[in-house]
Amino acid sequence: MSDNNIMKGGPGTGLLILSAVVLVVSFGYVMFQLMTVGHAAFNVSSKLPWGQPISTYLYFALASSGLGLIASLPLVFGFKQYYGIAKRAIFLAFIILISGMAVLALELGHTFRMLWAIPFNMQIQSAMFWMGVFYAADLLFLLWKFQKMEAGDWDSRNTKIIGIASFLGVLLASGNLALIFGMMSMRPFWYDGSLPIYFYLTAITSGMAALVFFTYLAYGFTRSNMPEKLQIVFTGGLPKLFATVLGLTILFVTVRAITGLYANNPEVYHVWADYLFASPLYILSLVFGLLLPFALMMSAKLRVNPQIQILVAVLTFGGLFAERYYFVVGGQVIPLFQGTWAWDMLQYTPSVTEWALTIMGAAMMFTLYVLGEKYFDLSAAPQLERAPRTAEPRQATA
Amino acid sequence: MAKWGMVIDLDKCTGCQACTTACAMENDTLPGESWQDVLFYNEGEYPSAQMKWLPRPCMQCEDPSCVHVCPTRATYKDEDAGGIVFVDWNKCIGCKYCMIACPYGVRFFADEQPLVEPDIRDTYPGENGQMWSPPYQNPEQDWRRGIGIQPKGVVSKCTFCYHKVSKAPEGVADLDEDDPELKEYVPACVRTCAPKARFFGDLDNPESNVNRLIADKKGARLLDHTGNRPQVYYLGAGASIPAFRPRES
Ligand code: SF4
Ligand code: SF4
């Protein structure tokens, strides 16, 4: 297989050094702040306890789930034309999840205590307990799956079973993550049984953005450098799928917004009317992060254009980061009781330390990504196209 | 075992905040991080505007949503301790999910920017794992029940003064501060309340004064629609807080 992967050469090393430096500096800064100032270095409070570190974690965890779901197209559902993206998708899912978990770990009051306190107390009533279980399983299956691919085993029975288990793990992990919010009846902005669907859709959208961006990055943003299998994917069904999930995400946000704005319930209505739609940044993120990418991907000509694909991936990245942030913060801006301590909507802007945590997560993702491109062949796909089932007609043989 | 309940008569409460102060003194909480405070709020507009207030401890809910969500069982309801909801400071990982899930906003992380400045933690920095170490401290400490000075990284809340209540004689129907035999076991906020707006007793005891008050004076639970079923009842007018309304600036 031709290898024009620039991450294997000098540019990759440059990016590796840059991202590793950013990682070390941001991690060092966060640690220093936590040791000296403590969690007071965050701008969250007892009134609004979950801020940008939580939304960053959510963003990473769901992008990972999205990648897992995309990889299941060839690995579980037999869309063999997508084999070329599977390995990179699985690898990205793994490292993005690790990066998200690192951010979450530093957000907690007691990081290491979590490692024994959650498994030993078996609080099965808590969705957060299940988050631990499902994401741990997800991580394990991703690793296992990747190791199978490394060994060149794409099609054996075991690989298939692991693929299916991994797919179910992803569905459970991200669906349950949605319910951590969706089951909170005392937080009406979140309280919504259909939230898992919203999470699946946005997960696939952000996963798609990550896949497109990082694949192009590996080949110096030049599609003709990619192996043929990948080029076919990027000019075939993938852009259409991207357009579809973007459209469905927009539909879901629209329906939530209409319901919220129509309802008299002040804890939902005012979030939409006086927080989200009152924020120019939120509106910008909708227009440039979701609507514009959708419009571009709807054009049959533009959606196969490499520059447009990269632009859309970057815009969607930003758009969904904002979407997650406003989702997490929006659920808390209306005080439980209006009065002493909170006479109006609660105010929150992330602190420097909270931003440093987000940057740390991103730097970790880039660092691991370059290492992965350097040490593995992430564009690998099965050598031989074997007929998937004996029942299907065999290809003509000579 | 008793099931401890609190009754707060809003027609008698003057909003003097003596309870808040007594609680802060008893439990060495940081200024502003009051496990029990009086929430002041307004309702309506001129010419029928009202200024109102509501003392607000942890409700020690019968079906506490904070307990359901806690991934480590650090937050637990102890039926053998009168149904009080505790936080085990040795187990809490500081995920703050319980603060999201409590509909009454009565849980405190405290490892945050000071609510009242100057930051008293600068004057009395924490020692031995405490978030701050003031020169006078209540000697009662029990981290498994969230009693004492809060360490960093965990959540704290009202304990119904378990360190006092647990020493009351077995089977007592009410803990009344006017009874010299019992006054030492009465929660600090109840004991200090000058107009005697607060009552504390056993909700499982048909003879208790708290049960009589709830029945005779139309006791109501705050935000009953949450389904949490508080063990704190309010008497008198106005145990309801108006819904959120943005301020016109
Ligand atoms: S009032 Fe809040 S903290 Fe107290 S028991 Fe109920 S849910 Fe838990
Ligand atoms: S912050 Fe502590 S008490 Fe609250 S849910 Fe998390 S582990 Fe439980």
mmCIF file with all atom_site columns, C-alpha atoms in Angstrom, chain A residues 34-47 49-50 54 107-111 113-119 121-129 179-181 183-187 190 266-267 270 274 332-341 343-346 351, chain B residues 17 31-34 37-42 51 54 56 65 67-73 75 88-97 99-105 107-116 121 151-154 222-223 226 228 241-247:
data_model
loop_
_atom_site.group_PDB
_atom_site.id
_atom_site.type_symbol
_atom_site.label_atom_id
_atom_site.label_alt_id
_atom_site.label_comp_id
_atom_site.label_asym_id
_atom_site.label_entity_id
_atom_site.label_seq_id
_atom_site.pdbx_PDB_ins_code
_atom_site.Cartn_x
_atom_site.Cartn_y
_atom_site.Cartn_z
_atom_site.occupancy
_atom_site.B_iso_or_equiv
_atom_site.pdbx_formal_charge
_atom_site.auth_seq_id
_atom_site.auth_comp_id
_atom_site.auth_asym_id
_atom_site.auth_atom_id
_atom_site.pdbx_PDB_model_num
ATOM 1   C CA . LEU A 1 34  ? -5.287  22.437 41.771 1.00 0.00 ? 34  LEU A CA 1
ATOM 2   C CA . MET A 1 35  ? -2.454  22.062 44.278 1.00 0.00 ? 35  MET A CA 1
ATOM 3   C CA . THR A 1 36  ? -2.294  25.716 45.235 1.00 0.00 ? 36  THR A CA 1
ATOM 4   C CA . VAL A 1 37  ? -5.786  27.132 44.750 1.00 0.00 ? 37  VAL A CA 1
ATOM 5   C CA . GLY A 1 38  ? -7.769  23.899 44.667 1.00 0.00 ? 38  GLY A CA 1
ATOM 6   C CA . HIS A 1 39  ? -11.063 23.663 42.856 1.00 0.00 ? 39  HIS A CA 1
ATOM 7   C CA . ALA A 1 40  ? -11.603 27.336 43.583 1.00 0.00 ? 40  ALA A CA 1
ATOM 8   C CA . ALA A 1 41  ? -9.574  27.767 40.388 1.00 0.00 ? 41  ALA A CA 1
ATOM 9   C CA . PHE A 1 42  ? -12.734 26.710 38.577 1.00 0.00 ? 42  PHE A CA 1
ATOM 10  C CA . ASN A 1 43  ? -15.594 29.133 38.083 1.00 0.00 ? 43  ASN A CA 1
ATOM 11  C CA . VAL A 1 44  ? -18.257 26.622 39.042 1.00 0.00 ? 44  VAL A CA 1
ATOM 12  C CA . SER A 1 45  ? -20.095 26.883 42.351 1.00 0.00 ? 45  SER A CA 1
ATOM 13  C CA . SER A 1 46  ? -22.509 24.925 44.499 1.00 0.00 ? 46  SER A CA 1
ATOM 14  C CA . LYS A 1 47  ? -25.316 26.618 42.561 1.00 0.00 ? 47  LYS A CA 1
ATOM 15  C CA . PRO A 1 49  ? -21.659 22.672 39.880 1.00 0.00 ? 49  PRO A CA 1
ATOM 16  C CA . TRP A 1 50  ? -20.979 21.359 36.361 1.00 0.00 ? 50  TRP A CA 1
ATOM 17  C CA . ILE A 1 54  ? -17.819 18.363 32.268 1.00 0.00 ? 54  ILE A CA 1
ATOM 18  C CA . GLU A 1 107 ? -12.437 17.737 37.429 1.00 0.00 ? 107 GLU A CA 1
ATOM 19  C CA . LEU A 1 108 ? -13.360 15.379 40.258 1.00 0.00 ? 108 LEU A CA 1
ATOM 20  C CA . GLY A 1 109 ? -12.779 16.247 43.893 1.00 0.00 ? 109 GLY A CA 1
ATOM 21  C CA . HIS A 1 110 ? -11.034 12.888 44.469 1.00 0.00 ? 110 HIS A CA 1
ATOM 22  C CA . THR A 1 111 ? -9.660  11.267 41.333 1.00 0.00 ? 111 THR A CA 1
ATOM 23  C CA . ARG A 1 113 ? -10.755 7.455  45.284 1.00 0.00 ? 113 ARG A CA 1
ATOM 24  C CA . MET A 1 114 ? -13.091 6.930  42.341 1.00 0.00 ? 114 MET A CA 1
ATOM 25  C CA . LEU A 1 115 ? -11.110 3.870  41.279 1.00 0.00 ? 115 LEU A CA 1
ATOM 26  C CA . TRP A 1 116 ? -12.094 1.890  44.363 1.00 0.00 ? 116 TRP A CA 1
ATOM 27  C CA . ALA A 1 117 ? -15.167 3.712  45.652 1.00 0.00 ? 117 ALA A CA 1
ATOM 28  C CA . ILE A 1 118 ? -17.252 3.103  42.533 1.00 0.00 ? 118 ILE A CA 1
ATOM 29  C CA . PRO A 1 119 ? -16.559 -0.621 41.981 1.00 0.00 ? 119 PRO A CA 1
ATOM 30  C CA . ASN A 1 121 ? -19.910 0.070  46.489 1.00 0.00 ? 121 ASN A CA 1
ATOM 31  C CA . MET A 1 122 ? -21.931 -1.268 43.549 1.00 0.00 ? 122 MET A CA 1
ATOM 32  C CA . GLN A 1 123 ? -24.506 1.501  43.586 1.00 0.00 ? 123 GLN A CA 1
ATOM 33  C CA . ILE A 1 124 ? -26.485 0.179  40.656 1.00 0.00 ? 124 ILE A CA 1
ATOM 34  C CA . GLN A 1 125 ? -29.164 2.846  41.124 1.00 0.00 ? 125 GLN A CA 1
ATOM 35  C CA . SER A 1 126 ? -26.770 5.516  39.935 1.00 0.00 ? 126 SER A CA 1
ATOM 36  C CA . ALA A 1 127 ? -26.463 6.261  36.221 1.00 0.00 ? 127 ALA A CA 1
ATOM 37  C CA . MET A 1 128 ? -22.950 7.412  36.979 1.00 0.00 ? 128 MET A CA 1
ATOM 38  C CA . PHE A 1 129 ? -22.059 3.943  38.216 1.00 0.00 ? 129 PHE A CA 1
ATOM 39  C CA . LEU A 1 179 ? -29.701 9.629  30.816 1.00 0.00 ? 179 LEU A CA 1
ATOM 40  C CA . ILE A 1 180 ? -27.344 11.033 33.444 1.00 0.00 ? 180 ILE A CA 1
ATOM 41  C CA . PHE A 1 181 ? -28.931 14.287 32.330 1.00 0.00 ? 181 PHE A CA 1
ATOM 42  C CA . MET A 1 183 ? -33.421 11.432 34.096 1.00 0.00 ? 183 MET A CA 1
ATOM 43  C CA . MET A 1 184 ? -33.053 14.565 36.226 1.00 0.00 ? 184 MET A CA 1
ATOM 44  C CA . SER A 1 185 ? -36.664 15.632 36.705 1.00 0.00 ? 185 SER A CA 1
ATOM 45  C CA . MET A 1 186 ? -35.541 18.480 38.957 1.00 0.00 ? 186 MET A CA 1
ATOM 46  C CA . ARG A 1 187 ? -33.647 19.951 35.979 1.00 0.00 ? 187 ARG A CA 1
ATOM 47  C CA . TRP A 1 190 ? -32.530 18.173 30.541 1.00 0.00 ? 190 TRP A CA 1
ATOM 48  C CA . PRO A 1 266 ? -39.979 29.031 33.197 1.00 0.00 ? 266 PRO A CA 1
ATOM 49  C CA . GLU A 1 267 ? -37.151 26.579 33.881 1.00 0.00 ? 267 GLU A CA 1
ATOM 50  C CA . HIS A 1 270 ? -36.126 31.107 29.978 1.00 0.00 ? 270 HIS A CA 1
ATOM 51  C CA . ASP A 1 274 ? -33.025 34.418 27.802 1.00 0.00 ? 274 ASP A CA 1
ATOM 52  C CA . GLN A 1 332 ? -28.261 24.840 35.449 1.00 0.00 ? 332 GLN A CA 1
ATOM 53  C CA . VAL A 1 333 ? -28.538 28.578 34.753 1.00 0.00 ? 333 VAL A CA 1
ATOM 54  C CA . ILE A 1 334 ? -31.996 28.908 36.247 1.00 0.00 ? 334 ILE A CA 1
ATOM 55  C CA . PRO A 1 335 ? -31.499 28.868 40.021 1.00 0.00 ? 335 PRO A CA 1
ATOM 56  C CA . LEU A 1 336 ? -33.500 26.268 41.936 1.00 0.00 ? 336 LEU A CA 1
ATOM 57  C CA . PHE A 1 337 ? -34.810 29.084 44.118 1.00 0.00 ? 337 PHE A CA 1
ATOM 58  C CA . GLN A 1 338 ? -34.743 32.693 43.086 1.00 0.00 ? 338 GLN A CA 1
ATOM 59  C CA . GLY A 1 339 ? -33.829 34.804 46.083 1.00 0.00 ? 339 GLY A CA 1
ATOM 60  C CA . THR A 1 340 ? -30.840 35.176 48.401 1.00 0.00 ? 340 THR A CA 1
ATOM 61  C CA . TRP A 1 341 ? -27.625 34.181 46.551 1.00 0.00 ? 341 TRP A CA 1
ATOM 62  C CA . TRP A 1 343 ? -31.633 37.016 42.292 1.00 0.00 ? 343 TRP A CA 1
ATOM 63  C CA . ASP A 1 344 ? -31.379 36.391 38.586 1.00 0.00 ? 344 ASP A CA 1
ATOM 64  C CA . MET A 1 345 ? -30.100 33.814 36.139 1.00 0.00 ? 345 MET A CA 1
ATOM 65  C CA . LEU A 1 346 ? -26.786 32.306 37.238 1.00 0.00 ? 346 LEU A CA 1
ATOM 66  C CA . SER A 1 351 ? -11.888 30.165 34.158 1.00 0.00 ? 351 SER A CA 1
ATOM 67  C CA . GLN B 2 17  ? -31.179 34.185 60.679 1.00 0.00 ? 17  GLN B CA 1
ATOM 68  C CA . PRO B 2 31  ? -19.257 31.956 55.672 1.00 0.00 ? 31  PRO B CA 1
ATOM 69  C CA . GLY B 2 32  ? -22.045 31.644 53.130 1.00 0.00 ? 32  GLY B CA 1
ATOM 70  C CA . GLU B 2 33  ? -21.835 27.854 52.897 1.00 0.00 ? 33  GLU B CA 1
ATOM 71  C CA . SER B 2 34  ? -24.648 27.556 55.408 1.00 0.00 ? 34  SER B CA 1
ATOM 72  C CA . ASP B 2 37  ? -30.019 29.415 55.710 1.00 0.00 ? 37  ASP B CA 1
ATOM 73  C CA . VAL B 2 38  ? -33.016 31.648 55.341 1.00 0.00 ? 38  VAL B CA 1
ATOM 74  C CA . LEU B 2 39  ? -33.858 32.290 51.741 1.00 0.00 ? 39  LEU B CA 1
ATOM 75  C CA . PHE B 2 40  ? -35.284 35.766 51.170 1.00 0.00 ? 40  PHE B CA 1
ATOM 76  C CA . TYR B 2 41  ? -37.346 36.309 48.055 1.00 0.00 ? 41  TYR B CA 1
ATOM 77  C CA . ASN B 2 42  ? -40.083 38.500 46.676 1.00 0.00 ? 42  ASN B CA 1
ATOM 78  C CA . MET B 2 51  ? -41.139 40.294 50.830 1.00 0.00 ? 51  MET B CA 1
ATOM 79  C CA . LEU B 2 54  ? -38.073 30.599 54.066 1.00 0.00 ? 54  LEU B CA 1
ATOM 80  C CA . ARG B 2 56  ? -34.149 25.949 54.355 1.00 0.00 ? 56  ARG B CA 1
ATOM 81  C CA . SER B 2 65  ? -32.757 11.806 44.796 1.00 0.00 ? 65  SER B CA 1
ATOM 82  C CA . VAL B 2 67  ? -28.888 9.136  47.288 1.00 0.00 ? 67  VAL B CA 1
ATOM 83  C CA . HIS B 2 68  ? -30.130 7.579  44.044 1.00 0.00 ? 68  HIS B CA 1
ATOM 84  C CA . VAL B 2 69  ? -27.513 9.290  41.911 1.00 0.00 ? 69  VAL B CA 1
ATOM 85  C CA . CYS B 2 70  ? -24.446 8.941  44.125 1.00 0.00 ? 70  CYS B CA 1
ATOM 86  C CA . PRO B 2 71  ? -22.140 6.455  42.342 1.00 0.00 ? 71  PRO B CA 1
ATOM 87  C CA . THR B 2 72  ? -20.201 5.501  45.478 1.00 0.00 ? 72  THR B CA 1
ATOM 88  C CA . ARG B 2 73  ? -22.906 5.294  48.172 1.00 0.00 ? 73  ARG B CA 1
ATOM 89  C CA . THR B 2 75  ? -24.482 9.758  50.222 1.00 0.00 ? 75  THR B CA 1
ATOM 90  C CA . ASP B 2 88  ? -19.447 9.777  53.968 1.00 0.00 ? 88  ASP B CA 1
ATOM 91  C CA . TRP B 2 89  ? -16.427 12.037 53.487 1.00 0.00 ? 89  TRP B CA 1
ATOM 92  C CA . ASN B 2 90  ? -14.173 9.010  53.152 1.00 0.00 ? 90  ASN B CA 1
ATOM 93  C CA . LYS B 2 91  ? -16.070 7.821  50.106 1.00 0.00 ? 91  LYS B CA 1
ATOM 94  C CA . CYS B 2 92  ? -17.229 10.950 48.282 1.00 0.00 ? 92  CYS B CA 1
ATOM 95  C CA . ILE B 2 93  ? -15.325 11.507 45.042 1.00 0.00 ? 93  ILE B CA 1
ATOM 96  C CA . GLY B 2 94  ? -16.620 15.022 44.489 1.00 0.00 ? 94  GLY B CA 1
ATOM 97  C CA . CYS B 2 95  ? -18.455 14.305 41.255 1.00 0.00 ? 95  CYS B CA 1
ATOM 98  C CA . LYS B 2 96  ? -21.216 16.712 42.343 1.00 0.00 ? 96  LYS B CA 1
ATOM 99  C CA . TYR B 2 97  ? -23.956 14.649 40.763 1.00 0.00 ? 97  TYR B CA 1
ATOM 100 C CA . MET B 2 99  ? -25.828 18.653 43.803 1.00 0.00 ? 99  MET B CA 1
ATOM 101 C CA . ILE B 2 100 ? -27.415 18.378 40.385 1.00 0.00 ? 100 ILE B CA 1
ATOM 102 C CA . ALA B 2 101 ? -30.007 15.934 41.695 1.00 0.00 ? 101 ALA B CA 1
ATOM 103 C CA . CYS B 2 102 ? -31.077 17.659 44.925 1.00 0.00 ? 102 CYS B CA 1
ATOM 104 C CA . PRO B 2 103 ? -34.159 19.755 44.115 1.00 0.00 ? 103 PRO B CA 1
ATOM 105 C CA . TYR B 2 104 ? -33.686 21.869 47.241 1.00 0.00 ? 104 TYR B CA 1
ATOM 106 C CA . GLY B 2 105 ? -30.173 23.232 46.613 1.00 0.00 ? 105 GLY B CA 1
ATOM 107 C CA . ARG B 2 107 ? -25.579 20.613 49.285 1.00 0.00 ? 107 ARG B CA 1
ATOM 108 C CA . PHE B 2 108 ? -22.186 22.306 49.368 1.00 0.00 ? 108 PHE B CA 1
ATOM 109 C CA . PHE B 2 109 ? -18.893 21.559 47.647 1.00 0.00 ? 109 PHE B CA 1
ATOM 110 C CA . ALA B 2 110 ? -17.244 24.521 49.397 1.00 0.00 ? 110 ALA B CA 1
ATOM 111 C CA . ASP B 2 111 ? -13.920 23.979 47.575 1.00 0.00 ? 111 ASP B CA 1
ATOM 112 C CA . GLU B 2 112 ? -14.854 26.925 45.408 1.00 0.00 ? 112 GLU B CA 1
ATOM 113 C CA . GLN B 2 113 ? -14.424 30.674 45.252 1.00 0.00 ? 113 GLN B CA 1
ATOM 114 C CA . PRO B 2 114 ? -15.430 32.296 48.559 1.00 0.00 ? 114 PRO B CA 1
ATOM 115 C CA . LEU B 2 115 ? -19.070 33.311 48.812 1.00 0.00 ? 115 LEU B CA 1
ATOM 116 C CA . VAL B 2 116 ? -18.197 36.009 51.326 1.00 0.00 ? 116 VAL B CA 1
ATOM 117 C CA . ARG B 2 121 ? -9.485  30.258 54.619 1.00 0.00 ? 121 ARG B CA 1
ATOM 118 C CA . PRO B 2 151 ? -12.288 18.385 53.866 1.00 0.00 ? 151 PRO B CA 1
ATOM 119 C CA . LYS B 2 152 ? -11.532 19.469 50.298 1.00 0.00 ? 152 LYS B CA 1
ATOM 120 C CA . GLY B 2 153 ? -13.025 17.655 47.347 1.00 0.00 ? 153 GLY B CA 1
ATOM 121 C CA . VAL B 2 154 ? -16.211 16.380 48.975 1.00 0.00 ? 154 VAL B CA 1
ATOM 122 C CA . LEU B 2 222 ? -41.766 22.132 49.936 1.00 0.00 ? 222 LEU B CA 1
ATOM 123 C CA . LEU B 2 223 ? -41.891 21.249 46.192 1.00 0.00 ? 223 LEU B CA 1
ATOM 124 C CA . THR B 2 226 ? -40.495 16.274 43.180 1.00 0.00 ? 226 THR B CA 1
ATOM 125 C CA . ASN B 2 228 ? -38.674 13.306 47.353 1.00 0.00 ? 228 ASN B CA 1
ATOM 126 C CA . ILE B 2 241 ? -41.691 29.907 46.279 1.00 0.00 ? 241 ILE B CA 1
ATOM 127 C CA . PRO B 2 242 ? -42.660 31.563 43.016 1.00 0.00 ? 242 PRO B CA 1
ATOM 128 C CA . ALA B 2 243 ? -41.181 30.212 39.821 1.00 0.00 ? 243 ALA B CA 1
ATOM 129 C CA . PHE B 2 244 ? -38.179 31.881 38.268 1.00 0.00 ? 244 PHE B CA 1
ATOM 130 C CA . ARG B 2 245 ? -38.708 35.188 36.514 1.00 0.00 ? 245 ARG B CA 1
ATOM 131 C CA . PRO B 2 246 ? -35.877 37.136 34.857 1.00 0.00 ? 246 PRO B CA 1
ATOM 132 C CA . ARG B 2 247 ? -35.264 40.499 36.472 1.00 0.00 ? 247 ARG B CA 1
#
